[in-house]
Amino acid sequence: MPLDLSAGPVELTRAICDIESVSGNEKELADAIEHALSPCAHLTVARIGNNVIARTNLGRAQRVAIAGHIDTVPVNDNLPTRYESLGGVDYLWGRGTVDMKAGVAVQLSLAAELVDPRYDITWLWYDNEEVASELNGLRRLSVDRPDLLEADFAILGEPSGADVEGGCNGTLRVDVHLSGLRAHAARPWVGDNAIHKAAPVLTTLAEYTPREVEVDGLVYREALNAVMIRGGVATNVIPDDCVVHVNYRFAPSRSGEEAVAHLNELFGEHRVTVVDLAEGARPGLDTPFAQEFLAAVGAEAKPKYGWTDVARFAALGIPAVNYGPGDALKAHADDERVALSEIVACEQALRRWLTAR
Amino acid sequence: MPLDLSAGPVELTRAICDIESVSGNEKELADAIEHALSPCAHLTVARIGNNVIARTNLGRAQRVAIAGHIDTVPVNDNLPTRYESLGGVDYLWGRGTVDMKAGVAVQLSLAAELVDPRYDITWLWYDNEEVASELNGLRRLSVDRPDLLEADFAILGEPSGADVEGGCNGTLRVDVHLSGLRAHAARPWVGDNAIHKAAPVLTTLAEYTPREVEVDGLVYREALNAVMIRGGVATNVIPDDCVVHVNYRFAPSRSGEEAVAHLNELFGEHRVTVVDLAEGARPGLDTPFAQEFLAAVGAEAKPKYGWTDVARFAALGIPAVNYGPGDALKAHADDERVALSEIVACEQALRRWLTAR
């Protein structure tokens, strides 16, 4: 069934959540978005891979970029979506409702509706945000087609509880390699158990106290976690190899290089290899455009803990903030759910700002 | 190329090692063994799955069972085999040389050669010894065709350095399940990291002091190890699940039930599930048949640390020992290698015993 962009952002959220689009599987949803936008005469629509870019060309003095990713983390028995109230609040439950199809739905509704906005707008919907950064659709566009990202200000619709969240933590993933020597499991004293060597690494992680760091007036909370572990050869062999995959979320005042150095400090007695690194972004809320946006939507400014693609705009010199419906604490959670009122509030505030004269 | 059973046990070891037969892949080797034995008029050969059973039927008053498994643990860049001396000792190097194709080669040579042995002999070559016990060929025969295992005494050709090793430790494998709560890796404080909970489990394992237990005059050394670990959902999700796969080798004076209770004592705050359990076997060296065999081959009696299928014979009331070429410390090792002199010594000692009048 084709998407109905005039159905309202709540119904539209439900419709696009029920088109499963776990990273790598975005084609069906990208097709639906491209198809739904094709009747909009005020938009020039481009399709690049599973990214859809829709631009107005009204000759306005300023342009804003408004972007959202269309992929989700893996489904965990939480699709299709369902409506259910909890504590007197109406929610839509299911994978992607928070991260970040409610934000995408708000954007799609307004993209179709706003034929005469106050600024020229570049709407961007992109793939592979939840996986390695080299696959990220917005990163690929920023490298291959930076002209499509050009703007005076950018808004990313990541879940921010309908508040404005500035900047973002950086994220670093490393493998900590533990090595040993194989032997028969009945005679471990002639081998060297690599999995047992993970004990102090995991103890360090379990006991680690993350920093809270103030940057440009906002306090960023860091995080350090093992997100994957694997080891073992066979059930009767002392393992010679174990790999702990560690994710470090670091404040935007710390560089990528400093983040790598910190993990080497913690785990450097073992071999540490960098798998993925994306620097954070300072809040950037002191720019006039950001100040004006904050005032127009009437939202409070807060720090963003999770890494988001605002960092890609920041790297291009474009001030960028996160603004979208949904409690980020429920992103990736099994009980992921978005309050319907936040979807409506975001749509109304963005409309107010984009149509003010 | 068909196996030449008259090539001598050293060349035959090499030939059967170079037919890769990692557990589950024994068919080619079983075919070769069955084919090579078919001309032997003094043997009745049966093929059951990838197990080959060859029996003499000379009407002797007593029968011995002589058995060996034909599978190996996974190859780790150590095939094909090669001859190389080290410290003045000639070795054959490669996967399976120790565990236990040298023993199988000794058996195959003698099976073909000894047309008039002192006892009736049941030769058994079987599959899947290196994996879960429910797949073990000797176990399956002991259930489906216990008549084929009937004997007054049994010898298993597991590597024992050409000494006689009595009994064996039991082996228990359990999964220790650690559970948590998923959340976005940028906001771990709303989740609960299951991998971090493996820290105390691995610390317990790393610091564990295994017992040494005297049973019937032989001292058994126990062992407790993590042999596999896995955990994690996605690289940006706080994991809600981690499983540590633990192998406990326990002295034959401890029952399987007591072994399970011991691991529950150690890890019982988490969910512990039994994956595989095989009880040990007491040495059994006090039987007259075992005493006579010991004297004939002139070997010293020692405890066997690894679990071996002597326990299956013991469970059927048949006294059984391990006797084969190869240093068990090199079983499953990347530098697995057997001294050629041990292959020859075992073959000669077994021939001496089986042909004495």
XYZ file of C-alpha atoms in Angstrom:
714
model
C 0.000 0.000 0.000
C 1.468 3.398 -0.947
C 2.260 5.852 1.857
C -0.330 8.573 2.431
C 1.706 11.646 3.405
C -1.475 13.554 4.285
C -2.586 10.964 6.864
C -1.060 12.955 9.717
C 2.309 12.259 11.306
C 1.019 9.721 13.859
C -0.588 7.413 11.299
C 2.364 7.989 9.017
C 4.771 6.932 11.795
C 2.867 3.715 12.160
C 2.852 3.068 8.419
C 6.600 3.533 8.001
C 7.450 1.552 11.146
C 5.493 -1.389 9.788
C 7.711 -1.374 6.717
C 10.621 -3.190 8.422
C 13.912 -1.511 7.492
C 16.688 -2.921 9.644
C 20.032 -1.538 8.419
C 20.806 -3.020 5.004
C 17.124 -3.641 4.268
C 15.967 -0.066 3.571
C 15.052 -0.467 -0.100
C 11.326 -1.061 0.354
C 10.932 1.986 2.597
C 13.127 4.188 0.360
C 10.993 3.127 -2.626
C 7.800 4.014 -0.726
C 9.143 7.456 0.252
C 10.356 8.239 -3.251
C 7.039 7.119 -4.714
C 4.966 9.142 -2.197
C 6.931 12.345 -2.891
C 6.786 12.095 -6.678
C 3.486 14.036 -7.003
C 4.929 17.045 -5.070
C 5.605 19.649 -7.747
C 7.382 21.954 -5.260
C 10.126 19.360 -4.621
C 13.025 18.144 -6.724
C 13.478 14.540 -5.672
C 16.718 12.615 -6.080
C 17.306 8.964 -5.285
C 20.905 7.889 -4.574
C 21.148 4.280 -3.409
C 18.586 3.993 -0.636
C 18.835 7.698 0.166
C 16.057 10.073 -0.890
C 16.756 13.824 -1.143
C 13.911 16.309 -1.749
C 14.685 20.018 -2.249
C 12.685 23.188 -2.670
C 14.200 25.759 -5.022
C 12.320 28.926 -4.184
C 15.269 31.303 -4.350
C 15.175 32.005 -0.601
C 18.204 33.758 0.916
C 18.768 30.909 3.337
C 18.459 27.133 3.242
C 17.945 24.593 6.039
C 18.710 20.925 5.815
C 16.340 18.606 7.693
C 17.436 15.001 7.842
C 16.551 11.604 9.262
C 17.746 8.044 8.910
C 15.270 5.411 7.779
C 16.991 2.287 9.154
C 16.524 0.669 12.570
C 18.396 -1.747 14.813
C 17.246 -5.393 14.601
C 13.635 -6.162 15.423
C 13.164 -8.095 18.670
C 9.626 -9.373 18.407
C 8.380 -5.758 18.495
C 6.800 -5.341 15.080
C 4.182 -4.671 13.818
C 3.521 -1.587 15.921
C 0.538 -1.208 18.214
C -1.205 1.646 20.016
C -1.362 1.312 23.799
C -1.703 3.778 26.652
C 0.483 3.667 29.720
C 0.044 5.908 32.754
C -2.516 7.977 30.903
C -0.190 8.635 27.940
C -0.994 7.352 24.449
C 1.933 5.582 22.830
C 2.801 3.893 19.571
C 4.932 0.832 20.460
C 7.448 -0.977 18.302
C 10.866 -1.022 16.685
C 11.723 2.307 15.085
C 8.957 4.314 16.720
C 11.554 6.334 18.659
C 14.711 5.836 16.621
C 13.667 7.478 14.435
C 10.655 6.922 12.262
C 8.434 9.330 14.222
C 10.946 12.047 13.290
C 10.970 10.880 9.686
C 7.162 10.899 9.611
C 7.062 14.505 10.882
C 9.515 15.453 8.153
C 7.641 13.617 5.397
C 4.334 15.234 6.395
C 5.843 18.716 6.293
C 7.835 18.057 3.126
C 4.612 17.320 1.278
C 2.595 20.076 2.946
C 4.921 23.091 2.967
C 4.853 24.389 -0.585
C 5.908 27.910 0.430
C 8.270 27.712 3.427
C 10.204 30.643 4.833
C 13.585 29.085 3.893
C 14.526 26.792 1.100
C 14.590 23.293 2.551
C 16.652 20.231 1.745
C 14.955 17.143 3.149
C 17.269 14.124 3.468
C 16.259 10.552 4.333
C 19.151 8.147 4.435
C 20.196 4.579 5.172
C 22.610 2.640 7.398
C 22.842 4.973 10.374
C 22.761 2.142 12.916
C 25.819 0.330 11.570
C 29.463 1.096 10.764
C 29.984 4.723 9.795
C 31.523 3.838 6.433
C 28.084 2.555 5.378
C 26.167 5.609 6.665
C 24.109 7.171 3.876
C 24.598 10.757 5.094
C 28.362 10.186 5.326
C 28.394 8.826 1.782
C 26.402 11.820 0.519
C 28.740 14.198 2.395
C 31.675 12.655 0.536
C 30.131 12.019 -2.912
C 27.596 14.870 -3.118
C 28.466 17.539 -0.504
C 26.460 20.027 -2.622
C 23.278 18.232 -1.485
C 24.083 18.927 2.165
C 24.836 22.632 1.723
C 22.762 24.713 4.125
C 22.916 27.550 6.639
C 21.527 25.407 9.425
C 20.657 21.746 9.845
C 18.161 19.832 11.943
C 18.402 16.136 12.548
C 15.149 14.520 13.643
C 16.763 12.141 16.166
C 14.670 11.559 19.307
C 15.146 14.421 21.748
C 11.843 14.353 23.587
C 10.745 17.345 21.488
C 13.506 19.375 23.123
C 16.483 20.728 21.224
C 19.637 18.743 21.830
C 22.937 20.287 20.908
C 26.012 18.538 19.630
C 26.701 14.912 20.407
C 29.190 12.608 22.041
C 31.772 10.967 19.829
C 31.830 7.203 19.470
C 34.751 4.829 19.218
C 34.652 1.068 18.843
C 37.728 -1.057 19.408
C 38.517 -4.743 19.594
C 40.541 -5.821 22.604
C 42.348 -8.993 21.538
C 43.288 -11.541 24.185
C 45.569 -14.300 23.065
C 46.708 -17.580 24.545
C 47.815 -21.033 23.529
C 45.607 -23.950 22.521
C 45.716 -27.241 24.396
C 43.367 -30.095 25.155
C 40.795 -29.001 27.729
C 41.755 -31.987 29.897
C 45.319 -30.651 30.219
C 44.961 -26.854 30.404
C 48.262 -26.485 32.259
C 50.152 -26.812 28.968
C 47.973 -24.187 27.265
C 47.002 -20.620 28.098
C 43.305 -19.722 28.292
C 42.564 -16.530 26.327
C 38.966 -16.298 27.578
C 40.135 -16.225 31.203
C 42.278 -13.206 30.290
C 39.086 -11.290 29.533
C 38.318 -11.291 33.296
C 40.344 -8.153 34.163
C 39.174 -6.410 30.954
C 35.515 -6.988 31.844
C 36.184 -6.063 35.481
C 37.697 -2.760 34.333
C 34.596 -2.118 32.209
C 32.157 -3.127 34.953
C 33.872 -0.870 37.502
C 34.535 2.090 35.182
C 33.054 5.429 36.229
C 32.252 7.458 33.099
C 33.070 11.187 33.118
C 30.543 14.002 32.985
C 32.036 16.841 30.970
C 30.744 20.395 30.495
C 31.106 21.679 26.933
C 29.775 25.131 25.915
C 27.433 25.125 28.895
C 25.968 21.658 28.401
C 27.014 18.598 30.458
C 27.877 15.484 28.422
C 27.794 12.063 30.050
C 30.264 9.528 28.680
C 29.832 5.730 28.481
C 32.130 2.734 28.145
C 30.784 -0.744 27.424
C 31.557 -4.165 26.078
C 28.952 -4.593 23.340
C 30.137 -7.925 21.919
C 32.392 -10.747 23.059
C 33.456 -13.922 21.322
C 36.033 -16.581 22.037
C 36.660 -20.290 21.747
C 37.736 -22.881 19.219
C 35.920 -26.064 20.165
C 34.270 -27.303 23.318
C 37.266 -29.436 24.328
C 40.065 -27.037 23.414
C 41.652 -24.382 25.627
C 40.969 -21.222 23.595
C 43.869 -19.217 22.183
C 41.754 -16.229 21.157
C 39.075 -14.003 22.658
C 37.904 -10.610 21.406
C 36.047 -8.039 23.489
C 34.357 -5.392 21.348
C 34.241 -2.155 23.329
C 32.225 0.990 22.610
C 33.348 4.289 24.094
C 31.038 7.325 23.891
C 33.147 10.391 24.592
C 32.397 14.077 25.196
C 32.727 16.421 22.184
C 35.609 18.235 23.892
C 37.726 15.094 23.502
C 39.226 14.352 20.093
C 39.095 10.957 18.443
C 42.807 10.604 18.990
C 42.442 11.312 22.696
C 39.640 8.756 22.911
C 41.843 6.072 21.329
C 44.668 6.998 23.714
C 42.311 6.606 26.689
C 41.321 3.059 25.685
C 44.952 2.181 25.099
C 45.656 3.428 28.615
C 42.931 1.137 29.976
C 43.597 -1.979 27.872
C 47.001 -1.365 26.349
C 48.565 -4.453 27.842
C 46.541 -6.288 25.174
C 46.363 -5.625 21.438
C 43.740 -2.914 20.809
C 42.521 -2.288 17.243
C 40.220 0.554 16.186
C 37.133 -0.685 14.334
C 35.094 2.510 14.033
C 35.609 6.100 15.100
C 33.368 9.147 14.751
C 34.181 12.349 16.580
C 31.504 14.225 18.474
C 30.171 17.707 17.774
C 30.217 20.688 20.091
C 26.701 22.016 20.836
C 26.817 24.981 18.412
C 23.810 26.577 20.100
C 25.459 30.000 20.172
C 24.893 30.656 16.435
C 22.120 33.177 15.573
C 20.251 30.617 13.444
C 20.230 28.136 16.334
C 19.113 30.828 18.783
C 16.267 31.827 16.503
C 15.179 28.218 16.043
C 15.261 27.603 19.808
C 13.034 30.637 20.376
C 10.597 29.671 17.602
C 9.990 26.132 18.786
C 10.086 27.169 22.428
C 12.252 24.249 23.442
C 14.920 23.828 26.085
C 18.507 23.107 25.012
C 20.117 19.928 26.344
C 23.199 17.860 25.581
C 22.891 14.841 23.251
C 24.572 11.731 24.643
C 24.325 9.518 21.614
C 26.453 10.143 18.550
C 24.311 11.520 15.791
C 24.892 12.762 12.309
C 24.834 16.387 13.491
C 28.587 15.746 13.679
C 28.695 15.358 9.887
C 27.039 18.753 9.379
C 29.320 20.242 12.042
C 32.328 18.868 10.139
C 31.070 20.702 7.016
C 30.824 23.948 9.015
C 27.020 23.829 9.200
C 25.516 24.440 12.662
C 23.212 21.534 13.457
C 20.932 20.381 16.259
C 18.860 17.337 17.099
C 15.132 17.928 17.334
C 12.621 15.102 17.203
C 9.868 13.229 19.023
C 10.603 10.295 21.316
C 12.457 9.530 24.511
C 15.994 8.588 23.508
C 16.125 6.246 26.521
C 13.722 4.001 24.636
C 15.805 3.913 21.454
C 16.913 0.322 20.701
C 14.965 -0.918 23.730
C 12.614 -3.872 23.506
C 9.782 -1.680 24.797
C 10.569 1.107 22.315
C 7.567 3.469 22.229
C 6.826 7.071 21.293
C 4.259 9.379 22.914
C 1.788 10.471 20.244
C 1.693 13.977 21.753
C 5.409 14.457 21.032
C 4.961 13.563 17.377
C 2.203 16.165 17.071
C 4.148 18.773 19.083
C 7.231 18.464 16.892
C 5.235 18.697 13.700
C 3.414 21.811 14.929
C 6.575 23.549 16.169
C 8.464 22.872 12.942
C 5.519 24.074 10.880
C 5.308 27.253 13.023
C 8.997 27.978 12.516
C 9.089 27.146 8.809
C 5.981 29.166 7.934
C 6.573 32.256 10.137
C 7.033 35.488 8.187
C 44.922 -43.947 -3.247
C 43.867 -47.019 -1.224
C 45.439 -47.527 2.219
C 48.299 -50.009 2.321
C 47.942 -51.747 5.695
C 51.282 -53.508 5.236
C 53.222 -50.230 4.833
C 54.190 -50.196 8.512
C 52.442 -48.188 11.216
C 54.499 -44.993 10.683
C 53.719 -44.630 6.989
C 50.149 -45.710 7.697
C 49.817 -42.972 10.369
C 50.887 -40.440 7.795
C 48.467 -41.757 5.179
C 45.427 -41.666 7.462
C 46.329 -38.247 8.920
C 46.427 -36.823 5.405
C 42.842 -37.960 4.901
C 41.318 -35.043 6.833
C 38.559 -36.309 9.121
C 37.484 -33.517 11.454
C 34.429 -34.677 13.443
C 31.466 -34.996 11.087
C 33.700 -35.524 8.082
C 34.863 -39.104 8.722
C 33.240 -40.771 5.712
C 36.261 -40.755 3.407
C 38.519 -42.287 6.051
C 35.900 -44.835 7.135
C 35.495 -45.830 3.469
C 39.263 -46.239 3.108
C 39.516 -48.387 6.247
C 36.589 -50.586 5.253
C 38.030 -51.010 1.766
C 41.540 -51.819 3.032
C 40.242 -54.524 5.409
C 37.975 -56.237 2.891
C 40.680 -58.655 1.615
C 41.348 -59.959 5.186
C 39.700 -63.374 5.261
C 40.303 -63.746 9.016
C 38.092 -60.742 9.807
C 34.349 -60.215 9.712
C 33.938 -56.560 8.824
C 30.819 -54.522 9.609
C 30.136 -50.927 8.634
C 27.632 -48.985 10.757
C 27.449 -45.311 9.814
C 31.059 -44.180 9.783
C 32.085 -46.852 12.258
C 34.017 -49.904 11.108
C 34.055 -53.062 13.251
C 36.348 -56.002 12.379
C 36.185 -59.228 14.400
C 38.075 -62.494 14.484
C 35.986 -65.560 15.265
C 38.569 -68.175 16.189
C 36.682 -69.708 19.100
C 39.167 -68.446 21.680
C 38.134 -68.602 25.342
C 38.609 -64.862 25.747
C 38.039 -61.786 23.621
C 39.666 -58.350 23.730
C 38.207 -55.186 22.249
C 40.731 -52.741 20.790
C 39.271 -49.411 19.758
C 40.176 -46.009 18.381
C 38.337 -42.937 17.135
C 39.026 -41.754 13.609
C 37.943 -38.103 13.935
C 40.094 -35.115 14.940
C 39.569 -31.590 16.251
C 39.610 -28.836 13.597
C 42.719 -28.445 11.479
C 44.696 -25.272 12.208
C 47.011 -24.995 9.253
C 48.701 -28.241 10.356
C 47.906 -30.594 7.488
C 49.271 -32.280 5.444
C 51.653 -33.957 7.868
C 55.416 -33.700 7.619
C 58.405 -35.532 9.077
C 60.780 -33.388 11.110
C 63.279 -34.116 13.867
C 63.459 -32.066 17.043
C 66.084 -32.509 19.751
C 67.323 -35.667 18.057
C 63.848 -37.272 18.015
C 62.073 -38.084 14.742
C 58.488 -36.860 14.680
C 55.505 -36.888 12.388
C 53.834 -33.456 12.714
C 50.228 -32.529 12.044
C 46.614 -32.691 13.146
C 45.621 -36.128 14.333
C 49.129 -37.536 14.652
C 48.726 -37.776 18.446
C 44.961 -37.795 18.886
C 44.755 -40.451 17.708
C 45.597 -41.660 14.254
C 48.965 -43.103 15.289
C 47.022 -45.387 17.639
C 44.547 -46.208 14.850
C 47.424 -46.981 12.467
C 48.987 -49.402 14.982
C 45.610 -51.115 15.300
C 45.009 -51.302 11.538
C 48.470 -52.774 10.922
C 47.932 -55.475 13.530
C 44.335 -56.147 12.491
C 45.544 -57.045 9.003
C 48.644 -58.919 10.176
C 47.458 -61.037 13.120
C 45.569 -63.910 11.555
C 46.093 -66.195 14.576
C 46.080 -64.085 17.766
C 46.031 -65.484 21.281
C 42.571 -64.030 22.006
C 39.689 -63.300 19.726
C 39.836 -59.620 18.899
C 37.155 -57.043 18.153
C 38.722 -54.039 16.423
C 36.541 -50.921 16.554
C 37.158 -47.654 14.666
C 34.526 -45.032 15.318
C 33.508 -41.446 14.618
C 32.636 -38.236 16.498
C 34.736 -38.679 19.632
C 35.805 -35.022 19.707
C 32.285 -33.592 19.855
C 29.131 -33.967 21.984
C 28.851 -37.424 23.528
C 25.445 -38.079 21.969
C 27.193 -38.162 18.573
C 30.037 -40.452 19.713
C 30.215 -43.565 17.527
C 31.273 -45.869 20.360
C 28.437 -44.567 22.517
C 25.971 -45.199 19.704
C 27.300 -48.733 19.208
C 27.127 -49.351 22.973
C 23.433 -48.451 22.869
C 22.379 -49.934 19.499
C 24.748 -52.909 19.248
C 26.194 -53.671 22.702
C 26.931 -57.227 21.404
C 29.715 -55.736 19.254
C 31.486 -54.342 22.331
C 31.349 -57.564 24.370
C 34.826 -58.487 25.591
C 36.785 -59.612 28.630
C 39.143 -56.654 28.418
C 39.356 -53.514 26.313
C 42.172 -51.308 25.118
C 41.630 -47.831 23.800
C 44.480 -46.517 21.657
C 44.322 -42.951 23.018
C 47.740 -41.283 23.349
C 49.397 -42.386 26.566
C 53.064 -42.014 25.624
C 53.209 -45.797 25.152
C 52.480 -46.172 28.854
C 49.297 -47.711 30.199
C 46.865 -45.156 31.541
C 44.056 -46.300 33.753
C 40.573 -44.906 34.003
C 39.820 -41.321 33.120
C 38.433 -38.095 34.482
C 34.783 -37.336 33.876
C 33.796 -34.335 31.794
C 30.926 -31.913 32.230
C 30.060 -28.955 30.025
C 27.624 -26.289 31.171
C 26.417 -22.952 29.890
C 26.482 -20.133 32.422
C 23.841 -17.652 31.256
C 24.234 -13.990 32.148
C 21.266 -11.793 31.458
C 20.675 -8.078 31.374
C 18.518 -5.481 29.681
C 19.043 -3.961 26.244
C 19.485 -0.229 25.774
C 21.207 2.114 23.373
C 24.974 2.010 23.933
C 24.980 5.801 24.347
C 22.704 5.507 27.384
C 23.802 2.346 29.191
C 22.471 3.595 32.526
C 18.943 2.578 31.480
C 20.086 -0.894 30.455
C 22.021 -3.666 32.202
C 25.148 -5.034 30.529
C 25.138 -8.854 30.489
C 28.721 -9.098 29.185
C 30.032 -7.101 32.143
C 28.412 -9.687 34.421
C 30.779 -12.292 32.989
C 33.643 -10.540 34.818
C 33.213 -12.345 38.163
C 32.498 -15.665 36.391
C 35.748 -15.423 34.415
C 37.624 -14.239 37.509
C 36.391 -17.309 39.403
C 37.615 -19.517 36.545
C 40.963 -17.745 36.234
C 41.620 -18.030 39.974
C 40.272 -21.561 40.463
C 42.693 -24.130 41.893
C 41.804 -27.575 40.527
C 41.907 -30.553 42.892
C 44.314 -33.473 42.675
C 42.511 -36.618 43.802
C 43.898 -40.090 44.488
C 41.710 -42.894 43.171
C 42.780 -46.561 43.461
C 46.394 -45.511 43.858
C 46.548 -43.097 40.902
C 46.385 -39.311 41.288
C 43.879 -37.544 39.024
C 44.266 -33.849 38.246
C 41.057 -31.924 37.639
C 40.541 -28.916 35.344
C 37.982 -26.135 35.025
C 37.919 -23.821 32.001
C 35.844 -21.476 29.918
C 36.103 -23.000 26.446
C 33.682 -20.699 24.595
C 32.097 -17.313 25.237
C 29.608 -15.329 23.213
C 27.560 -12.238 23.877
C 26.188 -9.138 22.194
C 23.320 -8.035 19.993
C 24.674 -5.233 17.846
C 27.636 -2.901 18.141
C 25.525 -0.040 19.501
C 23.279 -1.961 21.852
C 23.912 -2.780 25.512
C 23.802 -6.599 25.453
C 21.113 -8.444 27.393
C 22.678 -11.888 26.981
C 26.087 -13.499 27.410
C 26.868 -17.216 27.652
C 30.059 -18.672 29.100
C 30.584 -22.302 28.110
C 32.494 -24.048 30.888
C 34.201 -27.441 30.811
C 34.886 -29.262 34.091
C 37.109 -32.354 34.079
C 36.498 -34.184 37.336
C 38.172 -37.119 39.094
C 36.534 -40.550 38.627
C 35.718 -40.695 42.340
C 33.230 -37.834 41.817
C 29.858 -38.641 40.278
C 28.327 -36.621 37.477
C 25.705 -35.372 39.904
C 28.389 -34.159 42.306
C 30.183 -32.414 39.435
C 27.006 -30.541 38.462
C 26.464 -29.568 42.102
C 30.012 -28.198 42.285
C 29.475 -25.901 39.279
C 26.150 -24.775 40.695
C 27.979 -23.905 43.893
C 30.463 -21.806 41.910
C 28.079 -20.117 39.450
C 24.650 -20.769 40.911
C 23.751 -17.107 41.205
C 23.341 -17.300 37.405
C 21.344 -19.775 35.369
C 23.496 -22.875 34.755
C 22.390 -25.445 32.159
C 24.058 -28.805 31.558
C 25.076 -29.302 27.909
C 27.074 -32.519 28.104
C 28.021 -34.886 30.898
C 30.107 -38.048 30.842
C 31.213 -39.672 34.058
C 34.803 -40.807 34.514
C 36.076 -44.340 35.012
C 38.046 -45.684 37.956
C 41.434 -47.084 36.930
C 40.460 -50.776 36.968
C 44.106 -51.846 36.942
C 43.559 -54.417 39.695
C 41.854 -56.940 37.392
C 43.921 -60.028 36.432
C 43.576 -59.264 32.697
C 44.864 -55.716 33.209
C 47.739 -56.969 35.366
C 48.727 -59.513 32.722
C 48.568 -56.874 29.965
C 50.684 -54.458 32.015
C 53.336 -57.131 32.521
C 53.319 -58.162 28.848
C 53.809 -54.688 27.417
C 56.178 -53.719 30.225
C 54.543 -50.338 30.711
C 54.044 -48.184 33.765
C 50.491 -47.454 34.966
C 49.470 -43.788 35.178
C 46.221 -41.860 35.576
C 44.451 -40.542 32.455
C 43.413 -36.909 32.796
C 41.311 -36.596 29.674
C 37.944 -38.267 29.428
C 38.169 -41.221 27.094
C 35.838 -43.900 25.945
C 37.308 -46.374 28.469
C 34.442 -45.037 30.556
C 31.955 -46.585 28.091
C 33.568 -50.015 28.465
C 33.730 -49.524 32.231
C 29.999 -48.762 32.226
C 29.418 -52.112 30.455
C 31.459 -53.895 33.144
C 34.468 -54.425 30.859
C 37.858 -53.481 32.372
C 39.540 -51.062 29.982
C 42.787 -49.102 29.738
C 44.304 -46.489 27.459
C 47.401 -47.556 25.598
C 48.719 -45.724 22.559
C 51.564 -43.727 21.055
C 51.834 -39.971 21.444
C 52.213 -37.371 24.165
C 48.707 -36.422 25.263
C 50.000 -32.915 26.021
C 50.251 -32.409 22.257
C 46.700 -33.531 21.549
C 44.685 -30.659 19.974
C 47.829 -28.466 20.018
C 48.895 -26.518 16.943
C 52.284 -28.275 17.098
C 50.708 -31.712 17.463
C 53.413 -34.324 16.740
C 54.091 -37.959 17.504
C 57.498 -39.574 18.063
C 57.969 -42.304 15.465
C 59.644 -44.505 18.071
C 56.456 -44.573 20.154
C 54.392 -45.746 17.198
C 56.815 -48.601 16.625
C 57.063 -49.436 20.341
C 53.301 -49.691 20.735
C 52.926 -51.856 17.688
C 55.679 -54.212 18.874
C 54.343 -54.459 22.429
C 50.792 -55.167 21.285
C 52.039 -57.785 18.812
C 54.123 -59.398 21.559
C 51.146 -59.592 23.892
C 48.647 -60.751 21.257
C 50.890 -63.460 19.841
C 52.390 -64.842 23.088
C 51.489 -68.463 23.797
